[in-house]
CSV table of C-alpha atoms in Angstrom, one decimal:
chain,number,residue,atom,x,y,z
M,1,CYS,CA,-4.7,-0.6,-10.8
M,2,GLU,CA,-0.8,-0.1,-10.9
M,3,VAL,CA,1.8,-3.0,-10.0
M,4,ASP,CA,5.4,-3.0,-9.6
M,5,VAL,CA,7.6,-6.1,-10.3
M,6,ASP,CA,11.1,-6.3,-9.3
M,7,ALA,CA,13.1,-9.2,-11.2
M,8,LEU,CA,16.4,-10.6,-10.8
M,9,SER,CA,19.0,-11.2,-14.0
M,10,ASP,CA,22.4,-12.8,-14.1
M,11,GLY,CA,22.7,-11.9,-18.0
M,12,ASN,CA,20.9,-15.5,-19.0
M,13,GLU,CA,18.2,-16.1,-16.9
M,14,VAL,CA,15.7,-14.2,-14.7
M,15,ILE,CA,13.5,-14.7,-11.3
M,16,ILE,CA,10.6,-12.1,-10.6
M,17,GLY,CA,11.6,-11.2,-6.3
M,18,GLY,CA,7.9,-10.2,-6.3
M,19,VAL,CA,4.8,-8.7,-7.7
M,20,MET,CA,3.5,-5.9,-6.0
M,21,GLU,CA,-0.1,-4.7,-6.6
M,22,HIS,CA,-0.2,-1.1,-5.4
M,23,ILE,CA,-3.8,0.7,-3.3
M,24,GLU,CA,-3.9,3.5,-5.0
M,25,GLN,CA,-4.9,3.9,-8.9
M,26,ALA,CA,-2.2,4.7,-11.3
M,27,GLY,CA,-2.0,8.4,-10.7
M,28,VAL,CA,-0.2,8.4,-7.3
M,29,HIS,CA,3.3,8.1,-7.1
M,30,SER,CA,5.4,4.9,-6.6
M,31,GLY,CA,6.6,5.6,-3.2
M,32,ASP,CA,3.7,7.5,-1.8
M,33,SER,CA,1.3,3.6,-2.4
M,34,ALA,CA,0.4,1.8,-0.5
M,35,CYS,CA,1.2,-1.9,-1.8
M,36,SER,CA,0.4,-6.0,-1.0
M,37,LEU,CA,2.3,-9.1,-1.6
M,38,PRO,CA,1.2,-10.8,-3.1
M,39,PRO,CA,-1.4,-9.3,-4.7
M,40,TYR,CA,-4.4,-9.0,-2.9
M,41,SER,CA,-6.9,-8.6,-6.1
M,42,LEU,CA,-5.2,-9.9,-9.5
M,43,GLY,CA,-6.1,-13.0,-10.9
M,44,ALA,CA,-3.6,-15.8,-12.1
M,45,GLU,CA,-3.4,-14.5,-16.1
M,46,VAL,CA,-2.8,-11.1,-15.5
M,47,GLN,CA,-0.1,-11.8,-12.7
M,48,ALA,CA,1.0,-14.6,-15.6
M,49,GLU,CA,1.4,-11.9,-18.3
M,50,LEU,CA,3.5,-9.3,-15.6
M,51,ARG,CA,6.0,-11.9,-15.5
M,52,ARG,CA,6.0,-12.9,-18.5
M,53,GLN,CA,6.8,-9.2,-20.0
M,54,THR,CA,9.0,-8.8,-17.1
M,55,LYS,CA,11.1,-11.3,-17.9
M,56,LEU,CA,11.3,-10.6,-21.7
M,57,MET,CA,12.1,-7.3,-20.7
M,58,ALA,CA,14.6,-8.1,-18.4
M,59,LYS,CA,16.1,-10.6,-21.5
M,60,GLY,CA,16.3,-8.2,-23.9
M,61,LEU,CA,17.8,-4.5,-22.5
M,62,ASN,CA,20.6,-7.4,-21.2
M,63,VAL,CA,19.9,-6.8,-17.7
M,64,CYS,CA,22.8,-8.4,-15.1
M,65,GLY,CA,21.2,-7.3,-11.2
M,66,LEU,CA,18.3,-5.9,-10.5
M,67,MET,CA,15.6,-4.4,-12.3
M,68,ASN,CA,12.4,-2.8,-11.3
M,69,VAL,CA,8.8,-2.5,-13.9
M,70,GLN,CA,6.0,-0.1,-13.3
M,71,PHE,CA,2.8,-1.6,-14.9
M,72,ALA,CA,-0.6,0.5,-15.4
M,73,ILE,CA,-3.3,-2.2,-15.6
M,74,GLN,CA,-7.1,-1.3,-17.4
M,75,ARG,CA,-9.1,-3.9,-17.9
M,76,ASP,CA,-7.1,-6.4,-18.0
M,77,VAL,CA,-5.1,-5.4,-20.4
M,78,VAL,CA,-1.0,-4.7,-19.5
M,79,TYR,CA,0.9,-1.1,-20.6
M,80,VAL,CA,4.1,-0.6,-19.3
M,81,LEU,CA,4.8,2.6,-17.6
M,82,GLU,CA,8.6,2.3,-16.9
M,83,VAL,CA,11.5,-0.1,-17.0
M,84,ASN,CA,14.4,1.0,-14.5
M,85,PRO,CA,17.3,-1.9,-14.9
M,86,ARG,CA,18.4,-0.4,-11.4
M,87,ALA,CA,17.5,-1.3,-8.0
M,88,SER,CA,14.2,-0.3,-6.5
M,89,ARG,CA,12.7,1.6,-3.2
M,90,THR,CA,10.9,-1.9,-3.2
M,91,VAL,CA,13.9,-3.6,-2.7
M,92,PRO,CA,14.6,-3.6,1.5
M,93,PHE,CA,10.4,-4.6,1.2
M,94,VAL,CA,10.6,-7.4,-0.6
M,95,SER,CA,13.8,-8.7,0.8
M,96,LYS,CA,11.6,-8.9,4.2
M,97,ALA,CA,8.1,-10.0,2.6
M,98,THR,CA,10.0,-13.5,0.9
M,99,GLY,CA,13.1,-14.0,3.1
M,100,LEU,CA,15.2,-13.4,-0.8
M,101,GLN,CA,18.0,-11.4,-0.4
M,102,LEU,CA,17.7,-9.6,-3.0
M,103,ALA,CA,20.6,-7.0,-3.3
M,104,LYS,CA,23.1,-9.8,-2.1
M,105,ILE,CA,21.8,-12.1,-5.3
M,106,ALA,CA,22.3,-9.2,-7.3
M,107,ALA,CA,25.6,-8.1,-6.6
M,108,ARG,CA,26.6,-11.8,-7.1
M,109,CYS,CA,25.5,-11.7,-10.0
M,110,MET,CA,27.1,-8.5,-11.1
M,111,ALA,CA,30.3,-10.2,-10.4
M,112,GLY,CA,29.5,-13.0,-12.5
M,113,ARG,CA,27.9,-15.6,-10.0
M,114,SER,CA,25.0,-17.3,-11.5
M,115,LEU,CA,21.6,-17.4,-10.8
M,116,ALA,CA,21.4,-21.4,-10.2
M,117,GLY,CA,24.9,-20.9,-8.7
M,118,GLN,CA,23.2,-19.2,-5.8
M,119,GLY,CA,20.4,-21.7,-5.6
M,120,ALA,CA,17.8,-18.5,-7.0
M,121,THR,CA,16.1,-20.6,-9.2
M,122,ALA,CA,12.7,-20.0,-9.0
M,123,GLU,CA,10.4,-17.0,-7.4
M,124,ILE,CA,8.8,-16.9,-3.7
M,125,VAL,CA,5.7,-16.6,-3.2
M,126,PRO,CA,4.3,-15.9,0.0
M,127,ASP,CA,0.9,-17.7,1.7
M,128,TYR,CA,0.6,-14.3,4.4
M,129,TYR,CA,0.3,-11.2,2.8
M,130,SER,CA,2.9,-8.5,3.0
M,131,VAL,CA,1.6,-4.6,3.0
M,132,LYS,CA,4.0,-1.5,2.3
M,133,GLU,CA,2.4,2.2,3.7
M,134,ALA,CA,4.2,5.4,2.7
M,135,ILE,CA,4.7,7.5,5.8
M,136,PHE,CA,3.8,11.2,4.6
M,137,PRO,CA,4.9,14.4,6.7
M,138,PHE,CA,2.3,16.6,6.4
M,139,ALA,CA,0.9,17.3,9.6
M,140,LYS,CA,4.4,19.7,10.2
M,141,PHE,CA,4.4,21.4,7.5
M,142,GLN,CA,0.9,23.6,7.2
M,143,GLY,CA,1.3,25.2,4.0
M,144,VAL,CA,0.4,21.5,2.1
M,145,ASP,CA,-1.4,20.1,0.6
M,146,PRO,CA,-2.0,16.5,2.2
M,147,ILE,CA,-3.8,15.3,-1.5
M,148,LEU,CA,-2.1,12.3,-3.0
M,149,GLY,CA,0.0,12.8,-6.7
M,150,PRO,CA,2.6,11.9,-9.3
M,151,GLU,CA,5.0,14.3,-7.4
M,152,MET,CA,6.4,12.2,-4.3
M,153,ARG,CA,5.7,13.7,-0.7
M,154,SER,CA,6.5,10.6,2.1
M,155,THR,CA,9.4,10.7,3.9
M,156,GLY,CA,9.1,6.9,5.0
M,157,GLU,CA,7.5,3.5,5.2
M,158,VAL,CA,6.2,0.7,7.2
M,159,MET,CA,5.0,-2.6,6.5
M,160,GLY,CA,2.4,-5.2,7.7
M,161,VAL,CA,2.1,-8.8,7.7
M,162,GLY,CA,-1.0,-11.2,8.4
M,163,ARG,CA,-2.4,-14.0,7.2
M,164,SER,CA,-5.1,-11.8,5.1
M,165,PHE,CA,-4.6,-8.9,2.9
M,166,GLU,CA,-7.2,-6.8,5.3
M,167,ALA,CA,-4.9,-8.3,8.3
M,168,ALA,CA,-1.8,-6.9,6.7
M,169,PHE,CA,-3.5,-3.6,5.8
M,170,ALA,CA,-5.0,-3.3,9.4
M,171,ARG,CA,-0.8,-4.0,10.7
M,172,ALA,CA,0.3,-1.3,8.4
M,173,GLU,CA,-2.3,1.3,8.6
M,174,GLU,CA,-1.2,0.7,13.1
M,175,ALA,CA,2.1,1.3,12.4
M,176,ALA,CA,1.5,3.7,10.0
M,177,ASN,CA,-0.5,5.1,13.3
M,178,ILE,CA,-3.2,6.1,10.9
M,179,ARG,CA,-5.8,5.9,13.0
M,180,ALA,CA,-9.4,3.6,13.1
M,181,PRO,CA,-12.5,5.5,12.7
M,182,ASN,CA,-15.2,5.4,14.8
M,183,PRO,CA,-19.2,5.2,13.4
M,184,GLY,CA,-20.4,8.3,13.7
M,185,LYS,CA,-20.3,10.7,10.4
M,186,ALA,CA,-18.5,10.2,6.9
M,187,PHE,CA,-18.2,12.5,4.8
M,188,ILE,CA,-18.2,11.9,1.1
M,189,SER,CA,-16.9,14.6,-1.6
M,190,VAL,CA,-15.3,12.7,-4.7
M,191,ARG,CA,-15.3,13.5,-8.6
M,192,ASP,CA,-17.7,12.7,-11.0
M,193,PRO,CA,-15.2,9.5,-12.4
M,194,ASP,CA,-15.2,7.9,-8.6
M,195,LYS,CA,-19.0,8.1,-8.2
M,196,ALA,CA,-19.3,4.6,-9.0
M,197,ARG,CA,-16.7,3.6,-7.6
M,198,VAL,CA,-17.8,4.9,-4.3
M,199,LEU,CA,-20.9,3.0,-4.0
M,200,PRO,CA,-20.3,0.1,-2.7
M,201,VAL,CA,-17.7,1.9,0.0
M,202,ALA,CA,-20.7,3.5,0.9
M,203,ARG,CA,-22.8,1.0,1.1
M,204,TYR,CA,-20.2,-0.9,3.6
M,205,MET,CA,-19.9,2.7,5.7
M,206,ILE,CA,-23.7,2.2,5.9
M,207,GLU,CA,-23.9,-1.2,6.4
M,208,ARG,CA,-20.7,-0.6,9.8
M,209,GLY,CA,-22.7,1.8,11.3
M,210,PHE,CA,-21.8,5.1,9.5
M,211,SER,CA,-24.3,8.2,8.5
M,212,ILE,CA,-23.3,10.1,6.0
M,213,VAL,CA,-22.9,13.4,5.1
M,214,ALA,CA,-21.7,14.6,1.5
M,215,THR,CA,-22.1,17.2,-1.1
M,216,SER,CA,-24.3,18.6,-3.5
M,217,GLY,CA,-22.7,16.1,-6.9
M,218,THR,CA,-22.3,13.5,-4.4
M,219,ALA,CA,-25.4,13.5,-2.5
M,220,ASP,CA,-27.3,13.8,-5.6
M,221,TYR,CA,-25.5,10.5,-7.0
M,222,LEU,CA,-26.1,9.0,-3.4
M,223,SER,CA,-29.3,9.6,-2.7
M,224,ALA,CA,-30.6,8.1,-6.8
M,225,GLN,CA,-29.0,5.2,-6.0
M,226,GLY,CA,-31.1,4.7,-2.3
M,227,ILE,CA,-28.1,6.1,-0.5
M,228,ALA,CA,-29.0,8.0,2.9
M,229,CYS,CA,-27.4,11.2,2.8
M,230,GLU,CA,-27.5,14.4,4.4
M,231,ARG,CA,-26.1,17.4,2.1
M,232,VAL,CA,-24.0,19.5,3.3
M,233,ASN,CA,-22.8,22.9,1.8
M,234,LYS,CA,-18.2,22.9,-0.3
M,235,VAL,CA,-16.8,25.6,1.6
M,236,ILE,CA,-17.4,28.0,-1.4
M,237,GLU,CA,-21.0,28.0,-1.0
M,238,GLY,CA,-21.4,29.7,2.6
M,239,ARG,CA,-22.2,28.4,6.2
M,240,PRO,CA,-22.6,25.8,8.0
M,241,HIS,CA,-20.3,23.9,6.2
M,242,VAL,CA,-18.0,21.0,6.1
M,243,VAL,CA,-15.4,22.4,7.4
M,244,ASP,CA,-17.3,23.4,10.7
M,245,LEU,CA,-18.4,20.5,10.6
M,246,ILE,CA,-15.2,18.9,10.8
M,247,LYS,CA,-14.1,21.6,14.0
M,248,ASN,CA,-17.1,21.1,15.5
M,249,GLY,CA,-16.0,17.3,15.7
M,250,GLU,CA,-18.5,15.8,14.0
M,251,ILE,CA,-17.0,13.9,11.3
M,252,SER,CA,-15.4,10.9,12.0
M,253,TYR,CA,-14.1,9.8,8.5
M,254,ILE,CA,-13.7,11.1,5.5
M,255,VAL,CA,-13.5,9.6,1.5
M,256,ASN,CA,-12.2,13.3,-0.5
M,257,THR,CA,-10.9,13.0,-4.0
M,258,THR,CA,-11.1,15.8,-6.8
M,259,GLU,CA,-8.9,16.9,-10.0
M,260,GLY,CA,-8.6,20.5,-11.6
M,261,ARG,CA,-6.5,22.7,-10.3
M,262,GLN,CA,-9.7,25.0,-8.7
M,263,ALA,CA,-11.4,21.6,-7.2
M,264,ILE,CA,-8.7,21.3,-5.7
M,265,ALA,CA,-7.9,24.7,-4.3
M,266,ASP,CA,-12.1,24.6,-3.5
M,267,SER,CA,-11.3,21.6,-1.3
M,268,PHE,CA,-7.9,22.7,0.3
M,269,SER,CA,-9.7,23.7,4.0
M,270,ILE,CA,-11.4,20.0,4.3
M,271,ARG,CA,-7.5,17.9,4.0
M,272,ARG,CA,-5.6,20.7,6.4
M,273,GLU,CA,-8.6,20.8,9.4
M,274,ALA,CA,-9.0,16.9,9.0
M,275,LEU,CA,-5.1,17.0,9.5
M,276,GLN,CA,-5.3,19.3,12.2
M,277,GLN,CA,-8.5,17.5,14.4
M,278,ARG,CA,-6.8,14.4,13.5
M,279,VAL,CA,-9.6,12.4,11.3
M,280,THR,CA,-9.2,9.7,9.7
M,281,TYR,CA,-9.0,10.4,5.8
M,282,SER,CA,-8.5,8.7,2.5
M,283,THR,CA,-7.9,11.0,-0.4
M,284,THR,CA,-8.5,7.8,-3.1
M,285,VAL,CA,-11.8,5.5,-3.1
M,286,SER,CA,-9.4,2.7,-3.7
M,287,GLY,CA,-8.0,4.0,0.0
M,288,ALA,CA,-11.0,4.5,1.4
M,289,ASN,CA,-12.4,0.5,0.3
M,290,ALA,CA,-9.1,-1.3,1.4
M,291,LEU,CA,-9.3,0.7,4.6
M,292,LEU,CA,-13.0,0.5,6.4
M,293,HIS,CA,-12.2,-3.5,5.0
M,294,SER,CA,-9.7,-4.2,7.1
M,295,LEU,CA,-10.8,-2.5,10.7
M,296,ASP,CA,-12.4,-5.8,11.9
M,297,HIS,CA,-8.1,-6.8,12.5
M,298,ARG,CA,-7.2,-3.8,14.2
M,299,GLY,CA,-5.4,-4.7,17.0
M,300,ALA,CA,-6.6,-8.6,16.7
M,301,GLY,CA,-4.2,-11.3,15.1
M,302,ASP,CA,-1.7,-13.5,16.2
M,303,VAL,CA,1.9,-11.5,15.7
M,304,LEU,CA,3.8,-13.2,13.1
M,305,SER,CA,7.4,-12.0,13.4
M,306,LEU,CA,9.7,-12.0,10.1
M,307,GLN,CA,11.8,-14.7,10.9
M,308,GLU,CA,9.4,-17.6,11.5
M,309,LEU,CA,7.5,-16.7,8.3
M,310,HIS,CA,10.9,-17.0,6.8
M,311,LYS,CA,11.1,-20.4,7.9
M,312,GLU,CA,7.1,-21.7,6.4
M,313,LEU,CA,9.0,-20.5,2.7
M,314,ALA,CA,12.1,-23.0,2.8
């Protein structure tokens, strides 16, 4: 997974502004990935290591003001992707989530005031969750492939808040106008490295009342694991194929991951037709997992104002 950490330094002391766990895996541009503050799945030891490394880098780089670090974590091993000794796009999100006015505090640090002199001496970790979700303009550009990757494509973002990660994610998806898929036929086609990861997602779909259709490789894998699955042709295999099912309104949800230039080109029509027909789709397994587990929270729960939540942190 990928993690963003924002930090503040006055040149001597360093405090963590926020630790944000991305929903999509490393490789998707951080500006296009949804993220959660606090992290929704990272263990306490890994989080402590992220904070330790961030503080050491801020001091080593003699940062005065804001700093952002992007980490990748694989099997609890922490890798540094990049360090930016400046404000990042996550600063407004972290400020709203924690009630800590990062930009104002950083500007005063750069003008010579200490963190202690501003009363900013400790990280604020909320007991509620805030989720940032990206907004994409794909529907307005007919020739654009809506697959996510290292090139940033989002044109805005929204924020959802909830007492649980699932509730916060549901609010963010509602704000982003991403439809909740109703139980029906779900189409799954994933790259080989994702087959084992999509298995619990497929099982959860069955529990929620979905039936599954898949292209040959994914169908063979799911069937071998005991998942009831209907096989459907890829577009290049001839009709009737998956795009025909989408056009006919038979598909209610799509999980499609792919890699390699030819595979991406071959599956382009699936993603475009889903966009045209307003069929909800996920292009990462982690995004699909988060969306499905948030469905019970759609349209439910109390309305939480930031002002009320920030009072809880005071």
